[in-house]
Short mmCIF file of C-alpha atoms (C1' of nucleotides) in Angstrom, two decimals:
data_model
loop_
_atom_site.label_atom_id
_atom_site.label_comp_id
_atom_site.label_asym_id
_atom_site.label_seq_id
_atom_site.Cartn_x
_atom_site.Cartn_y
_atom_site.Cartn_z
CA MET A 1 -0.15 -0.18 0.05
CA ASN A 2 1.24 3.48 -0.86
CA ILE A 3 -0.75 5.74 0.13
CA SER A 4 1.78 8.49 -0.10
CA ASN A 5 1.19 8.18 -3.98
CA LEU A 6 -1.54 10.37 -3.65
CA LEU A 7 0.59 13.16 -1.68
CA ASN A 8 2.75 13.14 -5.32
CA VAL A 9 0.07 13.42 -7.88
CA ASN A 10 -0.32 16.47 -9.75
CA PRO A 11 -2.66 19.09 -7.45
CA VAL A 12 -3.99 20.80 -10.41
CA LEU A 13 -6.01 17.63 -11.35
CA VAL A 14 -7.29 16.97 -7.63
CA ASP A 15 -9.72 19.72 -8.04
CA ARG A 16 -13.44 18.53 -8.06
CA VAL A 17 -14.25 20.66 -10.68
CA ARG A 18 -11.13 20.26 -12.87
CA LEU A 19 -11.86 16.59 -12.60
CA SER A 20 -15.27 16.93 -14.00
CA ILE A 21 -13.75 19.38 -16.95
CA MET A 22 -11.18 17.26 -18.07
CA ALA A 23 -13.90 13.45 -17.39
CA THR A 24 -16.11 15.42 -19.69
CA LEU A 25 -13.44 16.45 -22.15
CA ALA A 26 -12.08 12.95 -22.10
CA PHE A 27 -15.70 11.07 -22.61
CA LYS A 28 -16.64 13.53 -25.29
CA LYS A 29 -14.12 12.22 -27.56
CA GLU A 30 -14.22 15.91 -29.68
CA PRO A 31 -13.57 19.23 -28.57
CA VAL A 32 -16.36 20.91 -26.35
CA ASP A 33 -16.99 24.67 -26.45
CA PHE A 34 -17.35 26.99 -23.82
CA ASN A 35 -20.85 27.40 -23.16
CA SER A 36 -21.82 23.69 -23.62
CA ILE A 37 -19.43 22.86 -20.22
CA ILE A 38 -20.61 25.54 -18.54
CA ILE A 39 -24.30 24.15 -19.17
CA GLU A 40 -23.32 21.15 -18.61
CA LEU A 41 -21.48 21.54 -15.08
CA GLY A 42 -23.21 24.42 -14.28
CA LEU A 43 -20.00 26.83 -13.75
CA THR A 44 -19.92 30.65 -13.97
CA LYS A 45 -17.94 32.01 -16.91
CA GLY A 46 -15.26 33.34 -14.65
CA ASN A 47 -14.90 30.03 -13.14
CA LEU A 48 -14.59 28.12 -15.97
CA SER A 49 -11.91 30.38 -17.64
CA THR A 50 -10.00 30.79 -14.67
CA HIS A 51 -9.75 26.54 -14.57
CA MET A 52 -9.18 26.53 -18.21
CA LYS A 53 -6.36 28.51 -17.86
CA LYS A 54 -4.85 26.56 -15.07
CA LEU A 55 -5.59 23.36 -17.31
CA GLU A 56 -3.87 24.72 -20.30
CA THR A 57 -0.83 25.85 -18.54
CA GLU A 58 -0.36 22.15 -17.52
CA LYS A 59 -0.92 21.01 -20.85
CA PHE A 60 -3.80 18.99 -19.69
CA VAL A 61 -5.92 21.02 -22.12
CA GLU A 62 -5.53 22.71 -25.82
CA ILE A 63 -7.85 25.60 -26.49
CA THR A 64 -8.61 26.71 -29.65
CA LYS A 65 -10.26 30.09 -30.26
CA GLU A 66 -11.74 31.23 -33.92
CA PHE A 67 -14.71 32.74 -35.19
CA VAL A 68 -17.68 31.16 -36.53
CA GLY A 69 -19.61 33.62 -38.24
CA ARG A 70 -18.70 36.93 -36.67
CA LYS A 71 -18.80 35.29 -33.10
CA PRO A 72 -15.78 34.09 -31.11
CA LYS A 73 -15.97 30.82 -30.16
CA THR A 74 -13.40 29.03 -28.23
CA THR A 75 -13.24 24.99 -27.88
CA TYR A 76 -11.41 22.94 -25.78
CA SER A 77 -10.13 19.39 -26.03
CA CYS A 78 -7.72 16.99 -23.75
CA THR A 79 -4.38 16.27 -24.65
CA LYS A 80 -3.16 12.90 -24.78
CA PHE A 81 -0.90 13.87 -21.54
CA GLY A 82 -4.00 15.03 -20.17
CA LYS A 83 -5.69 12.13 -20.42
CA GLU A 84 -3.05 10.16 -19.20
CA ALA A 85 -2.51 12.07 -16.12
CA LEU A 86 -6.14 11.94 -15.80
CA ASN A 87 -6.10 8.09 -16.14
CA ASN A 88 -3.25 7.85 -13.81
CA TYR A 89 -4.78 10.24 -10.81
CA LEU A 90 -7.97 8.19 -11.42
CA LYS A 91 -6.02 5.15 -10.65
CA THR A 92 -4.14 6.02 -8.13
CA VAL A 93 -7.42 6.66 -5.95
CA GLU A 94 -9.04 4.05 -7.14
CA ASP A 95 -6.07 1.82 -5.89
CA ILE A 96 -6.30 3.31 -2.41
CA LEU A 97 -9.59 3.23 -1.73
CA LYS A 98 -10.26 -0.72 -2.83
CA LYS A 99 -7.38 -1.23 -0.15
CA THR A 100 -9.28 0.59 2.52
CA SER A 101 -12.69 -0.75 1.34
CA GLY A 102 -10.91 -4.48 1.76
CA MET B 1 -22.87 10.39 -17.60
CA ASN B 2 -22.76 11.76 -14.49
CA ILE B 3 -19.56 13.33 -14.59
CA SER B 4 -21.46 15.98 -12.04
CA ASN B 5 -21.56 13.19 -9.61
CA LEU B 6 -17.85 14.36 -8.88
CA LEU B 7 -19.11 17.73 -7.85
CA ASN B 8 -21.02 16.51 -5.25
CA VAL B 9 -18.54 14.42 -3.00
CA ASN B 10 -17.77 16.05 -0.17
CA PRO B 11 -14.68 18.34 -0.65
CA VAL B 12 -13.58 17.85 2.75
CA LEU B 13 -12.84 14.50 1.38
CA VAL B 14 -10.80 15.48 -1.86
CA ASP B 15 -8.07 17.01 -0.47
CA ARG B 16 -4.77 14.50 -1.11
CA VAL B 17 -3.63 14.98 2.55
CA ARG B 18 -6.90 14.34 3.97
CA LEU B 19 -7.62 11.67 1.82
CA SER B 20 -4.47 10.26 2.62
CA ILE B 21 -5.07 10.26 6.04
CA MET B 22 -8.67 8.50 5.48
CA ALA B 23 -7.20 5.92 3.71
CA THR B 24 -4.17 5.74 6.21
CA LEU B 25 -6.90 5.24 8.99
CA ALA B 26 -9.66 2.88 7.15
CA PHE B 27 -6.58 0.28 6.16
CA LYS B 28 -5.47 0.20 9.92
CA LYS B 29 -8.44 -1.06 11.53
CA GLU B 30 -7.31 0.38 14.84
CA PRO B 31 -6.74 3.77 15.99
CA VAL B 32 -3.67 5.52 14.91
CA ASP B 33 -1.74 7.79 16.84
CA PHE B 34 -0.72 11.23 15.79
CA ASN B 35 3.07 10.68 15.48
CA SER B 36 2.50 7.48 13.61
CA ILE B 37 0.72 9.54 10.81
CA ILE B 38 3.09 12.64 10.65
CA ILE B 39 5.56 9.47 10.29
CA GLU B 40 3.68 7.49 7.51
CA LEU B 41 2.92 10.32 5.49
CA GLY B 42 5.66 12.90 5.72
CA LEU B 43 3.53 16.10 7.60
CA THR B 44 4.34 18.46 10.09
CA LYS B 45 2.16 18.63 13.22
CA GLY B 46 0.65 22.13 12.38
CA ASN B 47 -0.97 20.65 9.01
CA LEU B 48 -1.99 17.25 10.81
CA SER B 49 -3.56 19.26 13.36
CA THR B 50 -5.86 21.03 11.43
CA HIS B 51 -6.59 18.44 8.92
CA MET B 52 -7.87 16.74 12.05
CA LYS B 53 -10.01 19.28 12.90
CA LYS B 54 -11.80 19.12 9.62
CA LEU B 55 -11.65 15.46 9.57
CA GLU B 56 -13.37 15.50 12.55
CA THR B 57 -16.03 18.58 12.11
CA GLU B 58 -17.21 16.49 9.42
CA LYS B 59 -17.48 13.64 11.65
CA PHE B 60 -15.52 11.63 9.45
CA VAL B 61 -12.96 10.77 12.38
CA GLU B 62 -12.89 10.15 16.19
CA ILE B 63 -10.13 11.72 18.11
CA THR B 64 -9.50 9.88 21.82
CA LYS B 65 -7.10 12.20 23.86
CA GLU B 66 -5.63 10.11 26.91
CA PHE B 67 -2.41 10.32 29.21
CA VAL B 68 -0.33 7.34 28.51
CA GLY B 69 2.37 7.39 31.65
CA ARG B 70 2.61 11.00 32.37
CA LYS B 71 2.13 12.04 28.61
CA PRO B 72 -0.80 13.22 26.34
CA LYS B 73 -1.39 11.15 23.64
CA THR B 74 -4.13 11.27 20.37
CA THR B 75 -5.30 8.48 18.52
CA TYR B 76 -7.66 8.51 15.53
CA SER B 77 -10.14 6.31 14.06
CA CYS B 78 -12.30 6.29 11.10
CA THR B 79 -15.80 6.67 12.01
CA LYS B 80 -18.83 4.52 10.02
CA PHE B 81 -20.01 7.47 8.42
CA GLY B 82 -16.41 8.52 7.33
CA LYS B 83 -15.42 4.86 5.29
CA GLU B 84 -19.06 4.94 4.08
CA ALA B 85 -18.09 8.56 2.55
CA LEU B 86 -14.83 7.06 1.13
CA ASN B 87 -17.05 3.93 -0.41
CA ASN B 88 -19.15 6.68 -1.98
CA TYR B 89 -16.09 8.15 -3.44
CA LEU B 90 -14.55 5.20 -4.85
CA LYS B 91 -17.89 4.67 -6.61
CA THR B 92 -18.14 7.89 -8.32
CA VAL B 93 -14.27 7.58 -9.33
CA GLU B 94 -14.66 4.04 -10.79
CA ASP B 95 -17.42 5.29 -12.37
CA ILE B 96 -15.86 8.14 -14.26
CA LEU B 97 -12.68 5.69 -14.99
CA LYS B 98 -15.32 3.31 -16.50
CA LYS B 99 -16.84 5.95 -19.06
CA THR B 100 -13.68 8.02 -19.80
CA SER B 101 -11.67 5.21 -20.49
CA GLY B 102 -13.64 3.47 -22.95
"C1'" DC C 1 18.04 24.69 38.82
"C1'" DA C 2 18.19 25.11 33.06
"C1'" DA C 3 17.99 23.10 28.45
"C1'" DA C 4 16.08 20.13 25.53
"C1'" DC C 5 12.41 17.17 24.16
"C1'" DT C 6 7.64 15.50 23.53
"C1'" DG C 7 2.81 16.16 21.87
"C1'" DG C 8 0.58 18.88 20.15
"C1'" DT C 9 -2.51 23.54 19.17
"C1'" DT C 10 -2.65 28.71 17.15
"C1'" DT C 11 -1.45 32.06 13.92
"C1'" DG C 12 0.52 34.76 9.84
"C1'" DT C 13 1.07 34.53 5.03
"C1'" DA C 14 0.59 32.93 0.54
"C1'" DC C 15 -2.14 30.46 -2.39
"C1'" DT C 16 -7.25 29.08 -4.54
"C1'" DG C 17 -11.69 29.07 -6.02
"C1'" DC C 18 -15.45 31.68 -6.89
"C1'" DA C 19 -18.81 34.84 -8.93
"C1'" DA C 20 -19.30 39.64 -9.41
"C1'" DA C 21 -17.86 43.06 -12.52
"C1'" DC C 22 -16.11 44.40 -16.81
"C1'" DC C 23 -14.88 44.72 -21.92
"C1'" DA C 24 -15.14 44.34 -26.87
"C1'" DA C 25 -18.20 43.31 -30.48
"C1'" DA C 26 -22.17 41.72 -32.36
"C1'" DT C 27 -27.80 42.04 -32.59
"C1'" DA C 28 -31.82 43.50 -31.56
"C1'" DT C 29 -35.67 47.47 -30.47
"C1'" DA C 30 -37.10 51.78 -31.33
"C1'" DT D 1 -30.14 55.74 -36.92
"C1'" DA D 2 -29.27 56.12 -31.56
"C1'" DT D 3 -29.18 52.63 -27.95
"C1'" DA D 4 -30.16 48.88 -25.38
"C1'" DT D 5 -29.44 43.81 -25.02
"C1'" DT D 6 -26.94 39.89 -25.98
"C1'" DT D 7 -22.69 37.11 -26.74
"C1'" DG D 8 -18.89 35.13 -25.42
"C1'" DG D 9 -15.41 35.39 -22.83
"C1'" DT D 10 -11.44 37.71 -19.13
"C1'" DT D 11 -10.16 40.00 -15.13
"C1'" DT D 12 -10.70 41.35 -10.23
"C1'" DG D 13 -12.22 41.55 -5.62
"C1'" DC D 14 -12.88 38.94 -1.56
"C1'" DA D 15 -13.10 34.85 1.30
"C1'" DG D 16 -11.68 30.87 2.58
"C1'" DT D 17 -7.70 26.90 2.52
"C1'" DA D 18 -2.93 24.68 3.13
"C1'" DC D 19 0.92 25.17 5.28
"C1'" DA D 20 4.39 25.45 8.33
"C1'" DA D 21 6.49 28.86 11.93
"C1'" DA D 22 5.52 30.28 15.97
"C1'" DC D 23 4.06 28.89 20.21
"C1'" DC D 24 2.33 26.17 24.84
"C1'" DA D 25 2.39 23.08 28.84
"C1'" DG D 26 4.12 19.55 30.54
"C1'" DT D 27 7.76 16.39 30.83
"C1'" DT D 28 12.62 14.82 30.65
"C1'" DT D 29 17.57 15.09 31.14
"C1'" DG D 30 21.92 16.99 32.26
#
DNA sequence: CAAACTGGTTTGTACTGCAAACCAAATATA
DNA sequence: TATATTTGGTTTGCAGTACAAACCAGTTTG
Protein backbone atom coordinates (compact mmCIF):
# COMPACT_ATOMS: atom_id res chain seq x y z
CA MET A 1 0.00 0.00 0.00
CA ASN A 2 1.44 3.31 -0.91
CA ILE A 3 -0.99 5.84 0.24
CA SER A 4 1.71 8.45 0.07
CA ASN A 5 1.56 8.09 -3.73
CA LEU A 6 -1.43 10.33 -3.44
CA LEU A 7 0.72 13.08 -2.07
CA ASN A 8 2.73 13.09 -5.28
CA VAL A 9 -0.07 13.53 -7.78
CA ASN A 10 -0.37 16.82 -9.61
CA PRO A 11 -2.51 19.09 -7.44
CA VAL A 12 -4.01 20.80 -10.47
CA LEU A 13 -5.88 17.64 -11.30
CA VAL A 14 -7.22 17.03 -7.81
CA ASP A 15 -9.80 19.81 -7.73
CA ARG A 16 -13.32 18.47 -8.26
CA VAL A 17 -14.31 21.05 -10.83
CA ARG A 18 -11.18 20.55 -12.92
CA LEU A 19 -11.56 16.81 -12.59
CA SER A 20 -15.13 17.10 -13.86
CA ILE A 21 -13.97 19.23 -16.75
CA MET A 22 -11.24 16.77 -17.66
CA ALA A 23 -13.63 13.85 -17.42
CA THR A 24 -16.10 15.64 -19.66
CA LEU A 25 -13.43 16.36 -22.25
CA ALA A 26 -12.06 12.84 -22.08
CA PHE A 27 -15.50 11.32 -22.42
CA LYS A 28 -16.61 13.30 -25.43
CA LYS A 29 -13.81 12.65 -27.81
CA GLU A 30 -14.40 15.78 -29.80
CA PRO A 31 -13.62 19.31 -28.67
CA VAL A 32 -16.22 20.92 -26.43
CA ASP A 33 -17.06 24.59 -26.43
CA PHE A 34 -17.11 26.99 -23.52
CA ASN A 35 -20.84 27.27 -23.12
CA SER A 36 -21.53 23.55 -23.35
CA ILE A 37 -19.25 22.94 -20.41
CA ILE A 38 -20.88 25.71 -18.43
CA ILE A 39 -24.30 24.21 -19.01
CA GLU A 40 -23.24 20.63 -18.43
CA LEU A 41 -21.43 21.29 -15.19
CA GLY A 42 -23.36 24.32 -13.96
CA LEU A 43 -20.36 26.61 -13.67
CA THR A 44 -20.05 30.35 -13.96
CA LYS A 45 -18.08 31.86 -16.81
CA GLY A 46 -15.38 33.31 -14.63
CA ASN A 47 -14.89 30.07 -12.83
CA LEU A 48 -14.59 28.02 -16.00
CA SER A 49 -12.26 30.57 -17.55
CA THR A 50 -9.76 30.43 -14.71
CA HIS A 51 -9.91 26.66 -14.38
CA MET A 52 -9.21 26.33 -18.07
CA LYS A 53 -6.23 28.61 -17.86
CA LYS A 54 -4.78 26.33 -15.19
CA LEU A 55 -5.46 23.20 -17.19
CA GLU A 56 -3.87 24.80 -20.22
CA THR A 57 -0.67 25.81 -18.46
CA GLU A 58 -0.35 22.20 -17.33
CA LYS A 59 -0.79 21.08 -20.95
CA PHE A 60 -3.80 19.02 -19.93
CA VAL A 61 -6.07 20.74 -22.43
CA GLU A 62 -5.71 22.59 -25.69
CA ILE A 63 -7.64 25.76 -26.33
CA THR A 64 -8.73 26.73 -29.79
CA LYS A 65 -10.14 30.14 -30.55
CA GLU A 66 -11.84 30.85 -33.82
CA PHE A 67 -14.63 32.91 -35.30
CA VAL A 68 -17.87 31.26 -36.24
CA GLY A 69 -19.65 33.73 -38.46
CA ARG A 70 -18.73 36.97 -36.76
CA LYS A 71 -18.62 35.64 -33.23
CA PRO A 72 -15.73 34.28 -31.20
CA LYS A 73 -15.84 30.66 -30.18
CA THR A 74 -13.53 28.89 -27.79
CA THR A 75 -13.29 25.11 -27.77
CA TYR A 76 -11.32 22.82 -25.55
CA SER A 77 -9.94 19.38 -26.02
CA CYS A 78 -8.10 16.99 -23.80
CA THR A 79 -4.47 16.37 -24.72
CA LYS A 80 -3.04 12.89 -24.70
CA PHE A 81 -0.91 13.95 -21.78
CA GLY A 82 -4.00 15.20 -20.00
CA LYS A 83 -5.83 11.99 -20.52
CA GLU A 84 -2.93 9.96 -19.20
CA ALA A 85 -2.74 12.20 -16.16
CA LEU A 86 -6.46 11.83 -15.59
CA ASN A 87 -6.30 8.06 -15.77
CA ASN A 88 -3.27 7.89 -13.55
CA TYR A 89 -4.87 10.02 -10.93
CA LEU A 90 -8.16 8.18 -10.98
CA LYS A 91 -6.41 4.86 -10.80
CA THR A 92 -4.29 5.98 -7.89
CA VAL A 93 -7.40 7.05 -6.01
CA GLU A 94 -9.26 3.91 -6.98
CA ASP A 95 -6.38 1.74 -5.89
CA ILE A 96 -6.09 3.36 -2.52
CA LEU A 97 -9.79 3.39 -1.85
CA LYS A 98 -10.08 -0.26 -2.82
CA LYS A 99 -7.43 -1.20 -0.33
CA THR A 100 -9.20 0.61 2.43
CA SER A 101 -12.55 -1.00 1.79
CA GLY A 102 -11.20 -4.54 1.96
CA MET B 1 -23.02 9.99 -17.88
CA ASN B 2 -23.05 11.86 -14.65
CA ILE B 3 -19.67 13.33 -14.34
CA SER B 4 -21.27 16.05 -12.29
CA ASN B 5 -21.54 13.50 -9.49
CA LEU B 6 -17.96 14.44 -8.88
CA LEU B 7 -19.16 17.89 -7.95
CA ASN B 8 -21.22 16.34 -5.19
CA VAL B 9 -18.47 14.50 -3.37
CA ASN B 10 -17.62 16.11 -0.07
CA PRO B 11 -14.83 18.63 -0.73
CA VAL B 12 -13.30 17.86 2.62
CA LEU B 13 -12.56 14.38 1.37
CA VAL B 14 -11.06 15.43 -1.95
CA ASP B 15 -7.92 17.03 -0.57
CA ARG B 16 -4.90 14.79 -1.13
CA VAL B 17 -3.59 14.99 2.40
CA ARG B 18 -6.96 14.33 4.01
CA LEU B 19 -7.65 11.48 1.63
CA SER B 20 -4.30 9.97 2.56
CA ILE B 21 -5.13 10.34 6.22
CA MET B 22 -8.55 8.78 5.80
CA ALA B 23 -7.13 5.94 3.76
CA THR B 24 -4.52 5.30 6.41
CA LEU B 25 -7.13 5.21 9.15
CA ALA B 26 -9.51 3.03 7.17
CA PHE B 27 -6.77 0.62 6.19
CA LYS B 28 -5.44 0.05 9.67
CA LYS B 29 -8.56 -0.91 11.47
CA GLU B 30 -7.28 0.16 14.84
CA PRO B 31 -6.85 3.76 16.02
CA VAL B 32 -3.65 5.45 14.90
CA ASP B 33 -1.77 8.00 16.94
CA PHE B 34 -0.69 11.47 15.94
CA ASN B 35 2.99 10.77 15.50
CA SER B 36 2.53 7.59 13.51
CA ILE B 37 0.53 9.49 10.92
CA ILE B 38 3.11 12.22 10.75
CA ILE B 39 5.85 9.71 10.11
CA GLU B 40 3.87 7.61 7.67
CA LEU B 41 2.73 10.52 5.54
CA GLY B 42 5.57 12.94 6.13
CA LEU B 43 3.43 15.78 7.42
CA THR B 44 4.20 18.59 9.81
CA LYS B 45 2.46 18.72 13.16
CA GLY B 46 0.56 21.89 12.43
CA ASN B 47 -0.67 20.58 9.13
CA LEU B 48 -1.90 17.30 10.57
CA SER B 49 -3.54 19.07 13.48
CA THR B 50 -5.65 21.33 11.28
CA HIS B 51 -6.57 18.60 8.83
CA MET B 52 -7.72 16.47 11.71
CA LYS B 53 -9.88 19.23 13.06
CA LYS B 54 -11.64 19.41 9.70
CA LEU B 55 -12.10 15.69 9.49
CA GLU B 56 -13.50 15.70 12.99
CA THR B 57 -16.03 18.45 12.33
CA GLU B 58 -17.23 16.42 9.35
CA LYS B 59 -17.59 13.41 11.65
CA PHE B 60 -15.21 11.44 9.46
CA VAL B 61 -12.85 10.68 12.33
CA GLU B 62 -13.04 10.38 16.08
CA ILE B 63 -10.36 11.83 18.28
CA THR B 64 -9.41 10.28 21.57
CA LYS B 65 -7.18 12.04 24.05
CA GLU B 66 -5.71 10.21 26.98
CA PHE B 67 -2.62 10.14 29.13
CA VAL B 68 -0.10 7.38 28.72
CA GLY B 69 2.06 7.56 31.77
CA ARG B 70 2.35 11.29 32.27
CA LYS B 71 2.24 12.24 28.63
CA PRO B 72 -0.69 13.17 26.45
CA LYS B 73 -1.53 10.92 23.56
CA THR B 74 -4.00 11.60 20.78
CA THR B 75 -5.35 8.80 18.64
CA TYR B 76 -7.65 8.90 15.67
CA SER B 77 -10.03 6.42 14.18
CA CYS B 78 -12.24 6.39 11.14
CA THR B 79 -15.97 6.58 11.86
CA LYS B 80 -18.49 4.42 10.06
CA PHE B 81 -19.76 7.55 8.38
CA GLY B 82 -16.25 8.38 7.25
CA LYS B 83 -15.79 4.98 5.79
CA GLU B 84 -19.07 5.24 3.92
CA ALA B 85 -17.95 8.56 2.50
CA LEU B 86 -14.75 6.90 1.29
CA ASN B 87 -16.79 4.17 -0.38
CA ASN B 88 -19.05 6.67 -2.08
CA TYR B 89 -16.06 8.50 -3.38
CA LEU B 90 -14.61 5.23 -4.65
CA LYS B 91 -17.78 4.45 -6.55
CA THR B 92 -17.84 7.86 -8.16
CA VAL B 93 -14.24 7.51 -9.28
CA GLU B 94 -14.80 4.01 -10.60
CA ASP B 95 -17.78 5.20 -12.56
CA ILE B 96 -15.87 8.03 -14.17
CA LEU B 97 -12.94 5.76 -14.95
CA LYS B 98 -15.22 3.40 -16.81
CA LYS B 99 -16.80 6.16 -18.78
CA THR B 100 -13.67 8.02 -19.74
CA SER B 101 -11.38 5.14 -20.50
CA GLY B 102 -13.69 3.50 -23.00
C1' DC C 1 18.06 24.63 38.47
C1' DA C 2 18.13 25.29 33.08
C1' DA C 3 18.01 23.19 28.62
C1' DA C 4 16.03 20.24 25.56
C1' DC C 5 12.37 17.22 24.23
C1' DT C 6 7.30 15.67 23.64
C1' DG C 7 2.87 16.25 21.96
C1' DG C 8 0.45 18.79 20.10
C1' DT C 9 -2.41 23.91 18.96
C1' DT C 10 -2.63 28.58 17.22
C1' DT C 11 -1.26 32.05 14.05
C1' DG C 12 0.55 34.47 9.90
C1' DT C 13 1.03 34.13 5.14
C1' DA C 14 0.68 32.80 0.59
C1' DC C 15 -2.26 30.58 -2.49
C1' DT C 16 -6.87 29.18 -4.45
C1' DG C 17 -11.65 29.04 -6.00
C1' DC C 18 -15.41 31.68 -6.88
C1' DA C 19 -18.70 35.01 -8.79
C1' DA C 20 -19.21 39.90 -9.66
C1' DA C 21 -17.66 43.26 -12.46
C1' DC C 22 -15.94 44.25 -16.58
C1' DC C 23 -14.91 44.44 -21.76
C1' DA C 24 -15.34 44.26 -26.87
C1' DA C 25 -18.10 43.12 -30.31
C1' DA C 26 -22.57 41.54 -32.29
C1' DT C 27 -27.36 41.84 -32.55
C1' DA C 28 -31.99 43.44 -31.46
C1' DT C 29 -35.18 47.28 -30.81
C1' DA C 30 -37.31 51.95 -31.28
C1' DT D 1 -30.12 56.15 -36.89
C1' DA D 2 -29.19 55.71 -31.77
C1' DT D 3 -29.22 52.81 -27.96
C1' DA D 4 -30.25 48.78 -25.40
C1' DT D 5 -29.41 43.93 -24.90
C1' DT D 6 -26.97 39.77 -25.72
C1' DT D 7 -22.87 37.01 -26.53
C1' DG D 8 -18.53 35.20 -25.34
C1' DG D 9 -15.60 35.39 -22.68
C1' DT D 10 -11.46 37.76 -19.10
C1' DT D 11 -10.02 40.21 -15.02
C1' DT D 12 -10.54 41.44 -10.31
C1' DG D 13 -11.77 41.40 -5.37
C1' DC D 14 -12.85 38.72 -1.70
C1' DA D 15 -13.41 34.85 1.23
C1' DG D 16 -11.66 30.53 2.40
C1' DT D 17 -7.72 27.03 2.60
C1' DA D 18 -3.22 24.65 3.32
C1' DC D 19 0.89 25.05 5.18
C1' DA D 20 4.82 25.62 8.38
C1' DA D 21 6.59 28.66 11.88
C1' DA D 22 5.80 30.07 16.25
C1' DC D 23 4.00 28.96 20.27
C1' DC D 24 2.42 26.46 24.67
C1' DA D 25 2.03 23.17 28.60
C1' DG D 26 4.12 19.81 30.50
C1' DT D 27 8.16 16.19 30.88
C1' DT D 28 12.65 14.48 30.89
C1' DT D 29 17.63 15.12 30.91
C1' DG D 30 22.03 17.06 32.40
